C-alpha positions as a Python dict, from the first residue, in 0.01 Angstrom:
ca = {
    (1, 'M'): (0, 0, 0),
    (2, 'K'): (-252, 268, -97),
    (3, 'M'): (25, 525, -147),
    (4, 'E'): (213, 285, -376),
    (5, 'K'): (-98, 226, -589),
    (6, 'C'): (-162, 599, -603),
    (7, 'S'): (194, 666, -723),
    (8, 'K'): (166, 402, -993),
    (9, 'F'): (-164, 550, -1105),
    (10, 'K'): (-13, 898, -1128),
    (11, 'L'): (285, 765, -1323),
    (12, 'F'): (51, 587, -1563),
    (13, 'N'): (-147, 908, -1618),
    (14, 'I'): (170, 1107, -1683),
    (15, 'L'): (289, 854, -1942),
    (16, 'L'): (-54, 856, -2103),
    (17, 'L'): (-51, 1235, -2128),
    (18, 'L'): (298, 1230, -2282),
    (19, 'C'): (186, 978, -2546),
    (20, 'A'): (-121, 1187, -2625),
    (21, 'G'): (93, 1499, -2654),
    (22, 'N'): (336, 1330, -2893),
    (23, 'F'): (48, 1207, -3105),
    (24, 'L'): (-106, 1555, -3129),
    (25, 'V'): (229, 1712, -3224),
    (26, 'Y'): (285, 1446, -3493),
    (27, 'R'): (-68, 1491, -3630),
    (28, 'Y'): (-25, 1869, -3645),
    (29, 'F'): (305, 1836, -3832),
    (30, 'I'): (163, 1594, -4086),
    (31, 'Q'): (-162, 1781, -4141),
    (32, 'S'): (23, 2109, -4183),
    (33, 'H'): (186, 1960, -4493),
    (34, 'T'): (-128, 1805, -4638),
    (35, 'L'): (-379, 1983, -4858),
    (36, 'V'): (-723, 1828, -4901),
    (37, 'V'): (-889, 1905, -5233),
    (38, 'A'): (-1239, 1912, -5086),
    (39, 'S'): (-1353, 1888, -4728),
    (40, 'A'): (-1709, 2016, -4745),
    (41, 'G'): (-1823, 1818, -5048),
    (42, 'I'): (-1725, 1456, -5105),
    (43, 'H'): (-1925, 1397, -5421),
    (44, 'T'): (-1781, 1377, -5770),
    (45, 'N'): (-1990, 1673, -5885),
    (46, 'S'): (-1886, 1891, -5591),
    (47, 'P'): (-1765, 2240, -5688),
    (48, 'A'): (-1423, 2183, -5532),
    (49, 'Y'): (-1363, 1865, -5734),
    (50, 'L'): (-1476, 2024, -6061),
    (51, 'L'): (-1268, 2334, -6005),
    (52, 'D'): (-961, 2126, -5918),
    (53, 'V'): (-987, 1929, -6244),
    (54, 'Y'): (-1060, 2250, -6434),
    (55, 'R'): (-762, 2434, -6287),
    (56, 'T'): (-520, 2144, -6349),
    (57, 'A'): (-628, 2121, -6713),
    (58, 'L'): (-586, 2495, -6753),
    (59, 'N'): (-234, 2490, -6609),
    (60, 'D'): (-128, 2210, -6843),
    (61, 'T'): (-281, 2401, -7133),
    (62, 'R'): (-64, 2700, -7043),
    (63, 'N'): (240, 2472, -7054),
    (64, 'I'): (143, 2350, -7401),
    (65, 'L'): (100, 2707, -7524),
    (66, 'S'): (425, 2819, -7365),
    (67, 'I'): (637, 2530, -7496),
    (68, 'R'): (509, 2537, -7851),
    (69, 'G'): (484, 2912, -7888),
    (70, 'E'): (120, 2895, -7988),
    (71, 'N'): (-128, 3169, -7902),
    (72, 'K'): (-497, 3232, -7902),
    (73, 'Q'): (-494, 3368, -8257),
    (74, 'D'): (-391, 3024, -8385),
    (75, 'I'): (-699, 2860, -8240),
    (76, 'T'): (-998, 2820, -8467),
    (77, 'N'): (-1322, 2995, -8377),
    (78, 'E'): (-1502, 2671, -8301),
    (79, 'N'): (-1241, 2576, -8043),
    (80, 'R'): (-1180, 2912, -7879),
    (81, 'Q'): (-1451, 2824, -7634),
    (82, 'D'): (-1215, 2565, -7484),
    (83, 'I'): (-1000, 2847, -7347),
    (84, 'P'): (-1157, 2986, -7030),
    (85, 'N'): (-1260, 3350, -7050),
    (86, 'E'): (-1411, 3617, -6829),
    (87, 'N'): (-1768, 3493, -6865),
    (88, 'K'): (-1683, 3134, -6780),
    (89, 'L'): (-1480, 3231, -6478),
    (90, 'N'): (-1716, 3477, -6310),
    (91, 'S'): (-1845, 3207, -6076),
    (92, 'I'): (-1490, 3098, -5998),
    (93, 'N'): (-1372, 3450, -5923),
    (94, 'D'): (-1671, 3506, -5696),
    (95, 'N'): (-1537, 3228, -5477),
    (96, 'R'): (-1177, 3347, -5470),
    (97, 'Q'): (-1252, 3527, -5144),
    (98, 'N'): (-1300, 3188, -4974),
    (99, 'L'): (-939, 3092, -5040),
    (100, 'P'): (-634, 3164, -4824),
    (101, 'N'): (-400, 3420, -4983),
    (102, 'D'): (-149, 3143, -5063),
    (103, 'Y'): (-383, 2979, -5309),
    (104, 'R'): (-568, 3266, -5472),
    (105, 'H'): (-304, 3290, -5743),
    (106, 'N'): (-377, 2927, -5838),
    (107, 'I'): (-728, 3016, -5959),
    (108, 'P'): (-744, 3153, -6315),
    (109, 'N'): (-889, 3502, -6350),
    (110, 'E'): (-976, 3746, -6625),
    (111, 'N'): (-658, 3947, -6604),
    (112, 'K'): (-438, 3643, -6653),
    (113, 'L'): (-641, 3502, -6938),
    (114, 'N'): (-674, 3827, -7131),
    (115, 'N'): (-301, 3802, -7191),
    (116, 'I'): (-311, 3444, -7321),
    (117, 'N'): (-216, 3563, -7671),
    (118, 'D'): (107, 3708, -7535),
    (119, 'K'): (365, 3431, -7511),
    (120, 'Q'): (585, 3625, -7271),
    (121, 'N'): (295, 3689, -7038),
    (122, 'I'): (206, 3322, -7043),
    (123, 'N'): (557, 3227, -6943),
    (124, 'N'): (556, 3480, -6661),
    (125, 'D'): (218, 3356, -6548),
    (126, 'N'): (348, 3003, -6528),
    (127, 'K'): (594, 3118, -6265),
    (128, 'L'): (298, 3123, -6027),
    (129, 'D'): (289, 2744, -6051),
    (130, 'I'): (590, 2730, -5818),
    (131, 'P'): (435, 2665, -5476),
    (132, 'Y'): (667, 2891, -5280),
    (133, 'E'): (768, 3253, -5304),
    (134, 'N'): (1106, 3290, -5135),
    (135, 'K'): (1321, 3003, -5255),
    (136, 'Q'): (1577, 2851, -5025),
    (137, 'Y'): (1676, 2510, -5159),
    (138, 'G'): (1582, 2352, -5488),
    (139, 'I'): (1725, 2173, -5787),
    (140, 'S'): (1691, 2281, -6146),
    (141, 'N'): (1865, 2164, -6459),
    (142, 'N'): (2012, 2450, -6659),
    (143, 'N'): (2259, 2363, -6933),
    (144, 'N'): (2280, 2008, -6792),
    (145, 'E'): (2421, 2139, -6465),
    (146, 'M'): (2264, 2091, -6123),
    (147, 'D'): (2172, 2428, -5974),
    (148, 'I'): (2094, 2442, -5602),
    (149, 'R'): (1864, 2725, -5496),
    (150, 'K'): (1683, 2824, -5176),
    (151, 'F'): (1320, 2830, -5075),
    (152, 'S'): (1119, 2889, -4762),
    (153, 'I'): (896, 2630, -4594),
    (154, 'S'): (536, 2702, -4504),
    (155, 'T'): (367, 2490, -4238),
    (156, 'R'): (14, 2627, -4262),
    (157, 'A'): (-260, 2377, -4337),
    (158, 'S'): (-504, 2487, -4606),
    (159, 'T'): (-825, 2347, -4745),
    (160, 'I'): (-991, 2443, -5071),
    (161, 'N'): (-1361, 2494, -5014),
    (162, 'F'): (-1606, 2633, -5270),
    (163, 'N'): (-1979, 2687, -5259),
    (164, 'S'): (-2087, 2746, -5617),
    (165, 'V'): (-1910, 2646, -5936),
    (166, 'S'): (-2106, 2499, -6224),
    (167, 'I'): (-1913, 2280, -6468),
    (168, 'P'): (-2114, 2001, -6633),
    (169, 'I'): (-1995, 1641, -6664),
    (170, 'F'): (-2146, 1429, -6938),
    (171, 'Q'): (-2151, 1050, -6925),
    (172, 'R'): (-2095, 854, -7241),
    (173, 'N'): (-1927, 525, -7321),
    (174, 'L'): (-1600, 516, -7513),
    (175, 'S'): (-1599, 315, -7834),
    (176, 'S'): (-1292, 304, -8053),
    (177, 'Q'): (-1244, 95, -8366),
    (178, 'L'): (-890, 196, -8463),
    (179, 'P'): (-683, -87, -8617),
    (180, 'V'): (-380, -241, -8447),
    (181, 'K'): (-52, -79, -8550),
    (182, 'G'): (270, -269, -8612),
    (183, 'L'): (577, -230, -8394),
    (184, 'S'): (783, 82, -8456),
    (185, 'S'): (1156, 63, -8513),
    (186, 'D'): (1260, 344, -8278),
    (187, 'M'): (1033, 400, -7980),
    (188, 'R'): (1300, 586, -7789),
    (189, 'Q'): (1307, 894, -8014),
    (190, 'K'): (1120, 1212, -7930),
    (191, 'H'): (763, 1168, -8051),
    (192, 'V'): (615, 1481, -8209),
    (193, 'T'): (325, 1466, -8454),
    (194, 'S'): (143, 1722, -8664),
    (195, 'S'): (-158, 1703, -8433),
    (196, 'E'): (62, 1823, -8146),
    (197, 'S'): (212, 2108, -8343),
    (198, 'S'): (-119, 2293, -8338),
    (199, 'I'): (-344, 2388, -8049),
    (200, 'S'): (-649, 2424, -8271),
    (201, 'N'): (-834, 2125, -8126),
    (202, 'L'): (-784, 2104, -7752),
    (203, 'C'): (-968, 1833, -7560),
    (204, 'P'): (-1242, 1950, -7321),
    (205, 'L'): (-1130, 2075, -6982),
    (206, 'I'): (-1327, 1791, -6822),
    (207, 'P'): (-1326, 1460, -7016),
    (208, 'P'): (-1684, 1393, -7136),
    (209, 'R'): (-1679, 1011, -7138),
    (210, 'L'): (-1616, 937, -6770),
    (211, 'N'): (-1835, 673, -6605),
    (212, 'G'): (-1762, 727, -6235),
    (213, 'N'): (-1751, 406, -6030),
    (214, 'L'): (-1592, 107, -6205),
    (215, 'A'): (-1620, -268, -6157),
    (216, 'T'): (-1280, -436, -6124),
    (217, 'I'): (-1213, -702, -6387),
    (218, 'T'): (-989, -980, -6256),
    (219, 'D'): (-1044, -1243, -6527),
    (220, 'V'): (-769, -1193, -6786),
    (221, 'S'): (-660, -1473, -7017),
    (222, 'S'): (-363, -1324, -7204),
    (223, 'W'): (-176, -1011, -7307),
    (224, 'Q'): (-324, -1050, -7654),
    (225, 'E'): (-672, -1012, -7506),
    (226, 'I'): (-576, -674, -7358),
    (227, 'A'): (-414, -563, -7684),
    (228, 'D'): (-721, -661, -7887),
    (229, 'E'): (-952, -467, -7655),
    (230, 'N'): (-735, -155, -7680),
    (231, 'A'): (-655, -144, -8049),
    (232, 'E'): (-601, 233, -8037),
    (233, 'L'): (-278, 182, -7837),
    (234, 'K'): (46, 241, -8022),
    (235, 'P'): (345, 9, -7971),
    (236, 'G'): (506, 47, -7633),
    (237, 'G'): (178, 139, -7462),
    (238, 'R'): (154, 490, -7614),
    (239, 'Y'): (-179, 664, -7659),
    (240, 'K'): (-313, 1004, -7746),
    (241, 'P'): (-670, 1103, -7837),
    (242, 'S'): (-746, 1089, -8207),
    (243, 'D'): (-1018, 1355, -8202),
    (244, 'C'): (-848, 1629, -7997),
    (245, 'V'): (-513, 1742, -7855),
    (246, 'S'): (-471, 1626, -7497),
    (247, 'R'): (-408, 1878, -7223),
    (248, 'H'): (-194, 1635, -7019),
    (249, 'R'): (125, 1449, -7116),
    (250, 'V'): (159, 1172, -6858),
    (251, 'A'): (411, 892, -6801),
    (252, 'I'): (274, 596, -6602),
    (253, 'I'): (564, 431, -6413),
    (254, 'I'): (506, 81, -6268),
    (255, 'P'): (787, -75, -6056),
    (256, 'F'): (772, -449, -6111),
    (257, 'R'): (912, -795, -6038),
    (258, 'N'): (749, -1140, -6050),
    (259, 'R'): (391, -1008, -6066),
    (260, 'E'): (286, -1092, -6423),
    (261, 'E'): (-73, -1181, -6332),
    (262, 'H'): (-116, -863, -6128),
    (263, 'L'): (26, -653, -6411),
    (264, 'M'): (-222, -803, -6657),
    (265, 'I'): (-516, -729, -6425),
    (266, 'L'): (-396, -373, -6367),
    (267, 'L'): (-353, -287, -6735),
    (268, 'K'): (-680, -461, -6826),
    (269, 'N'): (-857, -207, -6605),
    (270, 'L'): (-623, 92, -6630),
    (271, 'I'): (-577, 137, -7005),
    (272, 'P'): (-945, 201, -7092),
    (273, 'M'): (-971, 446, -6801),
    (274, 'L'): (-668, 647, -6911),
    (275, 'S'): (-804, 664, -7265),
    (276, 'R'): (-1142, 793, -7142),
    (277, 'Q'): (-954, 1061, -6950),
    (278, 'Q'): (-814, 1182, -7287),
    (279, 'L'): (-454, 1172, -7171),
    (280, 'D'): (-147, 1173, -7392),
    (281, 'Y'): (23, 892, -7204),
    (282, 'G'): (280, 614, -7210),
    (283, 'I'): (303, 309, -6982),
    (284, 'F'): (649, 211, -6856),
    (285, 'V'): (699, -113, -6661),
    (286, 'I'): (1039, -106, -6491),
    (287, 'E'): (1138, -462, -6402),
    (288, 'Q'): (1423, -533, -6160),
    (289, 'V'): (1603, -852, -6261),
    (290, 'M'): (1735, -1100, -6008),
    (291, 'P'): (1941, -1128, -5796),
    (292, 'G'): (1916, -853, -5538),
    (293, 'K'): (1672, -696, -5294),
    (294, 'F'): (1378, -517, -5450),
    (295, 'N'): (1419, -137, -5462),
    (296, 'R'): (1082, 11, -5553),
    (297, 'A'): (1186, 376, -5514),
    (298, 'M'): (1492, 341, -5734),
    (299, 'L'): (1288, 168, -6004),
    (300, 'M'): (1060, 471, -6010),
    (301, 'N'): (1362, 702, -6049),
    (302, 'I'): (1482, 483, -6336),
    (303, 'G'): (1135, 487, -6490),
    (304, 'Y'): (1126, 866, -6479),
    (305, 'T'): (1473, 893, -6634),
    (306, 'E'): (1400, 647, -6914),
    (307, 'A'): (1053, 788, -6987),
    (308, 'M'): (1190, 1139, -7034),
    (309, 'K'): (1424, 1004, -7303),
    (310, 'T'): (1126, 900, -7515),
    (311, 'Y'): (892, 1200, -7493),
    (312, 'D'): (838, 1540, -7333),
    (313, 'Y'): (616, 1424, -7046),
    (314, 'Q'): (510, 1696, -6803),
    (315, 'C'): (348, 1470, -6543),
    (316, 'V'): (449, 1137, -6388),
    (317, 'V'): (219, 889, -6212),
    (318, 'F'): (394, 624, -5999),
    (319, 'H'): (170, 318, -5976),
    (320, 'D'): (193, 3, -5763),
    (321, 'V'): (113, -307, -5965),
    (322, 'D'): (-142, -442, -5715),
    (323, 'L'): (-371, -136, -5697),
    (324, 'V'): (-661, -109, -5943),
    (325, 'P'): (-857, 221, -5966),
    (326, 'E'): (-1231, 202, -5898),
    (327, 'N'): (-1338, 547, -6022),
    (328, 'D'): (-1236, 705, -6352),
    (329, 'R'): (-1298, 1058, -6220),
    (330, 'N'): (-969, 1009, -6036),
    (331, 'I'): (-791, 1201, -6312),
    (332, 'Y'): (-429, 1092, -6370),
    (333, 'S'): (-289, 1442, -6414),
    (334, 'C'): (-64, 1668, -6207),
    (335, 'P'): (-207, 1968, -6020),
    (336, 'Q'): (9, 2243, -5870),
    (337, 'M'): (93, 2028, -5569),
    (338, 'P'): (197, 1659, -5554),
    (339, 'R'): (-111, 1436, -5543),
    (340, 'H'): (-170, 1112, -5351),
    (341, 'L'): (-416, 933, -5580),
    (342, 'S'): (-478, 611, -5382),
    (343, 'A'): (-624, 759, -5066),
    (344, 'A'): (-905, 503, -5019),
    (345, 'I'): (-804, 134, -5053),
    (346, 'D'): (-1039, -157, -4983),
    (347, 'K'): (-776, -331, -4767),
    (348, 'F'): (-797, -37, -4524),
    (349, 'H'): (-1178, -16, -4547),
    (350, 'Y'): (-1146, 286, -4778),
    (351, 'R'): (-997, 494, -4500),
    (352, 'L'): (-668, 679, -4493),
    (353, 'P'): (-425, 474, -4277),
    (354, 'Y'): (-248, 793, -4164),
    (355, 'T'): (-255, 1150, -4288),
    (356, 'G'): (100, 1170, -4420),
    (357, 'I'): (84, 856, -4634),
    (358, 'Y'): (208, 895, -4993),
    (359, 'G'): (238, 534, -5110),
    (360, 'G'): (48, 328, -5365),
    (361, 'V'): (-35, 561, -5653),
    (362, 'S'): (90, 919, -5668),
    (363, 'A'): (131, 1199, -5921),
    (364, 'V'): (397, 1469, -5941),
    (365, 'N'): (493, 1706, -6218),
    (366, 'K'): (832, 1720, -6382),
    (367, 'E'): (951, 2037, -6211),
    (368, 'Q'): (849, 1917, -5866),
    (369, 'F'): (1018, 1579, -5911),
    (370, 'Q'): (1344, 1740, -6019),
    (371, 'T'): (1327, 1991, -5734),
    (372, 'I'): (1309, 1717, -5469),
    (373, 'N'): (1572, 1509, -5654),
    (374, 'G'): (1328, 1220, -5705),
    (375, 'F'): (1299, 928, -5464),
    (376, 'S'): (1578, 801, -5243),
    (377, 'N'): (1781, 514, -5393),
    (378, 'M'): (1885, 373, -5055),
    (379, 'F'): (1569, 181, -4957),
    (380, 'F'): (1640, -185, -5038),
    (381, 'G'): (1361, -416, -4924),
    (382, 'W'): (1014, -332, -4798),
    (383, 'G'): (908, -10, -4628),
    (384, 'G'): (1007, 350, -4570),
    (385, 'E'): (1055, 489, -4920),
    (386, 'D'): (708, 647, -4940),
    (387, 'D'): (743, 819, -4603),
    (388, 'D'): (1085, 945, -4712),
    (389, 'M'): (923, 1089, -5024),
    (390, 'A'): (656, 1260, -4812),
    (391, 'Y'): (933, 1418, -4604),
    (392, 'R'): (1106, 1542, -4921),
    (393, 'I'): (782, 1697, -5040),
    (394, 'S'): (744, 1870, -4704),
    (395, 'H'): (1107, 1990, -4695),
    (396, 'A'): (1059, 2144, -5040),
    (397, 'G'): (760, 2346, -4923),
    (398, 'Y'): (500, 2146, -5116),
    (399, 'K'): (182, 1998, -4973),
    (400, 'I'): (24, 1660, -5049),
    (401, 'T'): (-320, 1687, -5211),
    (402, 'R'): (-594, 1426, -5245),
    (403, 'Y'): (-925, 1381, -5420),
    (404, 'P'): (-1233, 1312, -5203),
    (405, 'M'): (-1243, 958, -5066),
    (406, 'D'): (-1533, 850, -5288),
    (407, 'I'): (-1316, 925, -5594),
    (408, 'A'): (-968, 812, -5483),
    (409, 'R'): (-1082, 449, -5444),
    (410, 'Y'): (-867, 144, -5525),
    (411, 'K'): (-891, -231, -5498),
    (412, 'M'): (-578, -412, -5379),
    (413, 'I'): (-510, -744, -5552),
    (414, 'K'): (-429, -1009, -5293),
    (415, 'H'): (-74, -1143, -5299),
    (416, 'V'): (182, -1319, -5085),
    (417, 'K'): (503, -1161, -4962),
    (418, 'D'): (763, -1142, -5238),
    (419, 'A'): (1099, -1314, -5207),
    (420, 'G'): (1375, -1054, -5206),
    (421, 'N'): (1143, -789, -5061),
    (422, 'E'): (1191, -846, -4689),
    (423, 'Q'): (1152, -560, -4443),
    (424, 'N'): (1429, -304, -4466),
    (425, 'P'): (1608, -294, -4128),
    (426, 'L'): (1763, 46, -4211),
    (427, 'R'): (1436, 222, -4296),
    (428, 'F'): (1398, 404, -3963),
    (429, 'A'): (1759, 520, -3961),
    (430, 'L'): (1716, 651, -4315),
    (431, 'L'): (1396, 835, -4231),
    (432, 'K'): (1568, 1024, -3950),
    (433, 'N'): (1797, 1204, -4195),
    (434, 'S'): (1571, 1247, -4496),
    (435, 'A'): (1653, 1617, -4532),
    (436, 'K'): (2026, 1547, -4501),
    (437, 'R'): (2019, 1302, -4793),
    (438, 'M'): (1776, 1490, -5016),
    (439, 'F'): (2026, 1656, -5250),
    (440, 'V'): (2284, 1375, -5269),
    (441, 'D'): (2057, 1068, -5288),
    (442, 'G'): (1813, 1051, -5576),
    (443, 'L'): (1806, 1132, -5947),
    (444, 'N'): (2160, 1266, -5932),
    (445, 'S'): (2302, 943, -5783),
    (446, 'L'): (2140, 678, -6005),
    (447, 'V'): (2356, 380, -6102),
    (448, 'Y'): (2191, 100, -6303),
    (449, 'Q'): (2222, -113, -6615),
    (450, 'V'): (1948, -152, -6874),
    (451, 'Q'): (1958, -516, -6979),
    (452, 'E'): (1660, -531, -7213),
    (453, 'V'): (1390, -306, -7359),
    (454, 'L'): (1073, -479, -7478),
    (455, 'E'): (832, -275, -7689),
    (456, 'L'): (508, -461, -7626),
    (457, 'S'): (162, -378, -7754),
    (458, 'T'): (39, -269, -7409),
    (459, 'H'): (348, -118, -7247),
    (460, 'L'): (721, -54, -7272),
    (461, 'R'): (903, -297, -7042),
    (462, 'I'): (1253, -199, -6932),
    (463, 'R'): (1451, -469, -6749),
    (464, 'V'): (1726, -327, -6529),
    (465, 'L'): (2001, -458, -6303),
    (466, 'I'): (2062, -279, -5972),
    (467, 'N'): (2371, -338, -5758),
    (468, 'E'): (2312, -256, -5392),
    (469, 'T'): (2683, -217, -5324),
    (470, 'D'): (2720, 45, -5598),
    (471, 'I'): (2430, 247, -5460),
    (472, 'L'): (2531, 243, -5093),
    (473, 'K'): (2903, 289, -5161),
    (474, 'G'): (3021, 609, -4997),
    (475, 'K'): (2678, 688, -4851),
    (476, 'L'): (2668, 487, -4529),
    (477, 'H'): (2773, 797, -4336),
    (478, 'L'): (2431, 941, -4421),
    (479, 'L'): (2277, 690, -4180),
    (480, 'L'): (2453, 851, -3883),
}
């Protein structure tokens, strides 16, 4: 009897060790593809946070200069201080030694910025924004043709950690008294204004009117109330600062169905925050009409495709309708790596459920999204699409970044389970072959019908019909 108990005990210990080993291997794999913005300092005025915002704004400024062919000579004397120079960056360059070699090129230095008045040098410099050196697989659009390239995959975990960077943040309240504009006749044309044609009045690198922690407003009476409170919005939910040229052109994509009350609460809180962040943004609500199972990932692909028809957005934020931001220092812009914005949610006690999570609210730039071919279109029903996206990001050699947990805070609006959004029984089979599907399932395999476009005062709502049979036709072999 004692021998039998001893054998069972040994077997139990062996199984326990195997489980622990599997867990450690999984955690290593996930963490090796995740980049934390700041580990040593969790406060909003920490050097790592300030430098991250600073660097992202600088990269987007380079894109503006490169695209429009502007140079430093075109900038007025009073605004030349907005462009970082040697004196401003001495403290940053002092800390470059603390970075791994992979990320030192991400930090602006004197030599790069001395050539800012040379358009060719700016374009070459922007090549450093690609997060890999030896390309193995990637997608780019040249002459409307899909070009498949190669890149290498790095599995080293890295953490940005700085000791001394001084960039001030000022706190002021935003007050705007601009009148309400009438509806435009053609929202879907490219939108270029005279204020964008010049880089003589760039917005500050760090928005000056941020408040930090925010109280969530859940009492909303009507859409008209939101429109009246945000009179500076243009029809279709478009906004750009009136007193400076924004450094970030951002499309906010919200997948949606049967959540009108949640959408009102979200935009009631979100619109003022985005305006304080001095973004050049548009809000796109992509509504899937009945019948059919809800396909959140495909709606985000559709939102990206339709948004790019209206304006030259360089950054896309994908936003669940039931998550409300609680800190306006959570800047809705795109750094050099994909960013998971909703790291700390009240439902999970403001803790990260697991390291590789990429759901809720996320930001990715245009080049990155095209490289990974967008989201998968094959996830009908609840679950799996965010993990599939995280795998795509990893396969492409990118790393997921996050703000500190006291910044990336969100409140989840309570809701019941949606009809037509039952658990997806195929989600685990799909996740097993994420890499296999990456280049044949995504932006290049979209099939949908736009049934209605509503240009509302707070957002552009696009109602689409998705046919599950059309999407899965000829792709079931990818599940094997």
